PDB file of C-alpha atoms in Angstrom:
ATOM      1  CA  MET A   1      -5.116 -16.282   0.780  1.00 85.00           C
ATOM      2  CA  ASP A   2      -7.105 -14.468   3.487  1.00 90.00           C
ATOM      3  CA  HIS A   3      -7.858 -10.744   3.051  1.00 91.00           C
ATOM      4  CA  SER A   4      -5.966  -9.850   6.217  1.00 90.00           C
ATOM      5  CA  GLN A   5      -2.885 -11.643   4.844  1.00 94.00           C
ATOM      6  CA  VAL A   6      -2.984  -9.755   1.523  1.00 95.00           C
ATOM      7  CA  ILE A   7      -2.930  -6.238   3.031  1.00 95.00           C
ATOM      8  CA  ILE A   8      -0.023  -6.005   5.477  1.00 95.00           C
ATOM      9  CA  ARG A   9      -0.105  -2.313   6.474  1.00 94.00           C
ATOM     10  CA  PRO A  10      -0.550   1.181   5.024  1.00 94.00           C
ATOM     11  CA  VAL A  11       2.540   2.963   3.742  1.00 93.00           C
ATOM     12  CA  VAL A  12       3.150   6.198   5.655  1.00 90.00           C
ATOM     13  CA  SER A  13       5.138   8.729   3.624  1.00 91.00           C
ATOM     14  CA  GLU A  14       4.819  12.235   2.245  1.00 91.00           C
ATOM     15  CA  LYS A  15       3.980  10.874  -1.191  1.00 92.00           C
ATOM     16  CA  SER A  16       1.227   8.630   0.176  1.00 91.00           C
ATOM     17  CA  TYR A  17      -0.322  11.627   1.989  1.00 88.00           C
ATOM     18  CA  VAL A  18      -0.446  13.598  -1.262  1.00 90.00           C
ATOM     19  CA  LEU A  19      -1.949  10.628  -3.106  1.00 92.00           C
ATOM     20  CA  ALA A  20      -4.588  10.236  -0.374  1.00 89.00           C
ATOM     21  CA  THR A  21      -6.028  13.637  -1.329  1.00 88.00           C
ATOM     22  CA  ALA A  22      -6.624  12.217  -4.833  1.00 90.00           C
ATOM     23  CA  GLU A  23      -8.414   9.143  -3.368  1.00 92.00           C
ATOM     24  CA  LYS A  24      -5.383   6.903  -3.948  1.00 95.00           C
ATOM     25  CA  TYR A  25      -4.160   4.885  -0.975  1.00 95.00           C
ATOM     26  CA  THR A  26      -0.828   3.068  -0.639  1.00 96.00           C
ATOM     27  CA  PHE A  27      -0.451  -0.300   1.098  1.00 96.00           C
ATOM     28  CA  ARG A  28       2.325  -2.792   1.715  1.00 96.00           C
ATOM     29  CA  VAL A  29       0.994  -6.093   0.364  1.00 97.00           C
ATOM     30  CA  HIS A  30       1.998  -9.762   0.329  1.00 97.00           C
ATOM     31  CA  ASP A  31       4.692 -10.557  -2.257  1.00 96.00           C
ATOM     32  CA  LYS A  32       2.593 -13.260  -3.943  1.00 96.00           C
ATOM     33  CA  ALA A  33      -0.665 -11.233  -4.065  1.00 96.00           C
ATOM     34  CA  HIS A  34      -1.909 -10.142  -7.480  1.00 96.00           C
ATOM     35  CA  LYS A  35      -4.083  -7.160  -8.423  1.00 97.00           C
ATOM     36  CA  THR A  36      -7.387  -9.038  -8.248  1.00 97.00           C
ATOM     37  CA  GLN A  37      -6.640 -10.319  -4.734  1.00 96.00           C
ATOM     38  CA  ILE A  38      -5.591  -6.829  -3.611  1.00 97.00           C
ATOM     39  CA  LYS A  39      -8.781  -5.304  -5.023  1.00 97.00           C
ATOM     40  CA  GLN A  40     -10.987  -7.904  -3.309  1.00 96.00           C
ATOM     41  CA  ALA A  41      -9.143  -7.494   0.005  1.00 96.00           C
ATOM     42  CA  VAL A  42      -9.447  -3.687   0.067  1.00 96.00           C
ATOM     43  CA  GLU A  43     -13.146  -3.847  -0.874  1.00 95.00           C
ATOM     44  CA  ALA A  44     -13.841  -6.442   1.837  1.00 95.00           C
ATOM     45  CA  LEU A  45     -11.795  -4.842   4.630  1.00 93.00           C
ATOM     46  CA  PHE A  46     -12.704  -1.165   4.099  1.00 93.00           C
ATOM     47  CA  ASP A  47     -16.142  -1.375   2.398  1.00 93.00           C
ATOM     48  CA  VAL A  48     -15.187   0.803  -0.600  1.00 94.00           C
ATOM     49  CA  THR A  49     -15.340   0.377  -4.374  1.00 96.00           C
ATOM     50  CA  VAL A  50     -11.902   0.019  -5.970  1.00 96.00           C
ATOM     51  CA  VAL A  51     -11.476   1.595  -9.404  1.00 97.00           C
ATOM     52  CA  GLU A  52      -7.817   0.768 -10.094  1.00 97.00           C
ATOM     53  CA  VAL A  53      -4.868  -1.064  -8.533  1.00 97.00           C
ATOM     54  CA  ARG A  54      -1.244  -0.384  -9.385  1.00 97.00           C
ATOM     55  CA  THR A  55       1.522  -2.569  -7.977  1.00 97.00           C
ATOM     56  CA  SER A  56       5.284  -2.308  -7.858  1.00 97.00           C
ATOM     57  CA  LYS A  57       8.169  -4.210  -6.291  1.00 97.00           C
ATOM     58  CA  VAL A  58      10.395  -2.205  -3.956  1.00 96.00           C
ATOM     59  CA  PRO A  59      13.945  -3.615  -4.199  1.00 97.00           C
ATOM     60  CA  SER A  60      16.171  -4.195  -1.182  1.00 97.00           C
ATOM     61  CA  LYS A  61      18.825  -1.614  -0.330  1.00 96.00           C
ATOM     62  CA  PRO A  62      22.319  -2.232   1.017  1.00 97.00           C
ATOM     63  CA  LYS A  63      22.755  -1.100   4.635  1.00 96.00           C
ATOM     64  CA  ARG A  64      25.752  -1.029   6.947  1.00 96.00           C
ATOM     65  CA  ARG A  65      26.196  -0.684  10.691  1.00 95.00           C
ATOM     66  CA  GLY A  66      29.863  -0.437  11.451  1.00 95.00           C
ATOM     67  CA  VAL A  67      31.631  -3.403   9.885  1.00 95.00           C
ATOM     68  CA  THR A  68      28.479  -5.504   9.528  1.00 96.00           C
ATOM     69  CA  ALA A  69      26.921  -5.238   6.081  1.00 96.00           C
ATOM     70  CA  GLY A  70      23.480  -6.430   5.041  1.00 97.00           C
ATOM     71  CA  ARG A  71      20.411  -5.617   3.007  1.00 97.00           C
ATOM     72  CA  THR A  72      16.868  -4.515   3.771  1.00 95.00           C
ATOM     73  CA  ARG A  73      13.958  -6.702   2.724  1.00 95.00           C
ATOM     74  CA  ALA A  74      12.442  -6.403  -0.731  1.00 97.00           C
ATOM     75  CA  TRP A  75       8.659  -5.835  -0.595  1.00 97.00           C
ATOM     76  CA  LYS A  76       5.643  -5.151  -2.756  1.00 98.00           C
ATOM     77  CA  LYS A  77       3.428  -2.091  -2.608  1.00 97.00           C
ATOM     78  CA  ALA A  78       0.045  -1.331  -4.117  1.00 97.00           C
ATOM     79  CA  VAL A  79      -1.557   2.027  -4.885  1.00 97.00           C
ATOM     80  CA  VAL A  80      -5.336   1.587  -4.768  1.00 97.00           C
ATOM     81  CA  GLN A  81      -7.701   4.170  -6.255  1.00 96.00           C
ATOM     82  CA  VAL A  82     -11.217   4.184  -4.817  1.00 96.00           C
ATOM     83  CA  ALA A  83     -14.413   5.528  -6.400  1.00 95.00           C
ATOM     84  CA  PRO A  84     -14.983   9.311  -6.243  1.00 94.00           C
ATOM     85  CA  GLY A  85     -16.429  10.444  -2.933  1.00 92.00           C
ATOM     86  CA  GLN A  86     -15.237   7.383  -1.011  1.00 92.00           C
ATOM     87  CA  SER A  87     -12.340   7.217   1.426  1.00 89.00           C
ATOM     88  CA  ILE A  88     -10.547   4.740   3.653  1.00 89.00           C
ATOM     89  CA  PRO A  89     -10.866   5.642   7.350  1.00 82.00           C
ATOM     90  CA  ILE A  90      -7.263   4.702   8.240  1.00 78.00           C
ATOM     91  CA  PHE A  91      -6.082   7.675   6.198  1.00 69.00           C
ATOM     92  CA  GLN A  92      -8.590  10.204   7.623  1.00 66.00           C
ATOM     93  CA  GLY A  93      -6.807  13.274   8.923  1.00 60.00           C
ATOM     94  CA  LEU A  94      -3.534  12.293   7.251  1.00 51.00           C
ATOM     95  CA  GLU A  95      -4.163  13.969   3.896  1.00 51.00           C
ATOM     96  CA  ALA A  96      -1.767  16.761   2.992  1.00 50.00           C
ATOM     97  CA  ASP A  97      -3.214  20.264   2.827  1.00 51.00           C
ATOM     98  CA  LEU A  98      -2.687  21.665  -0.641  1.00 50.00           C
TER      99      LEU A  98
END
């Protein structure tokens, strides 16, 4: 699997902003990607050293619009911790001020 297929996009939320101040960055990743692939992809794409990768599955939620009922997609997210002093440029300026 190519590195650009493993990392789909960064997750933008209040929690991810707070984690970015602690050098932990959150990404939406491919469902079949494992921790080693995620680590290699982040190191190759952003030129940083990854210390730890934590993954979790986000389940689908039921949604309704009028009478039509459905569900959102289930997806996988990864929280990647980089070495002290390093950062990922996508998240520059997005860190929460504490």
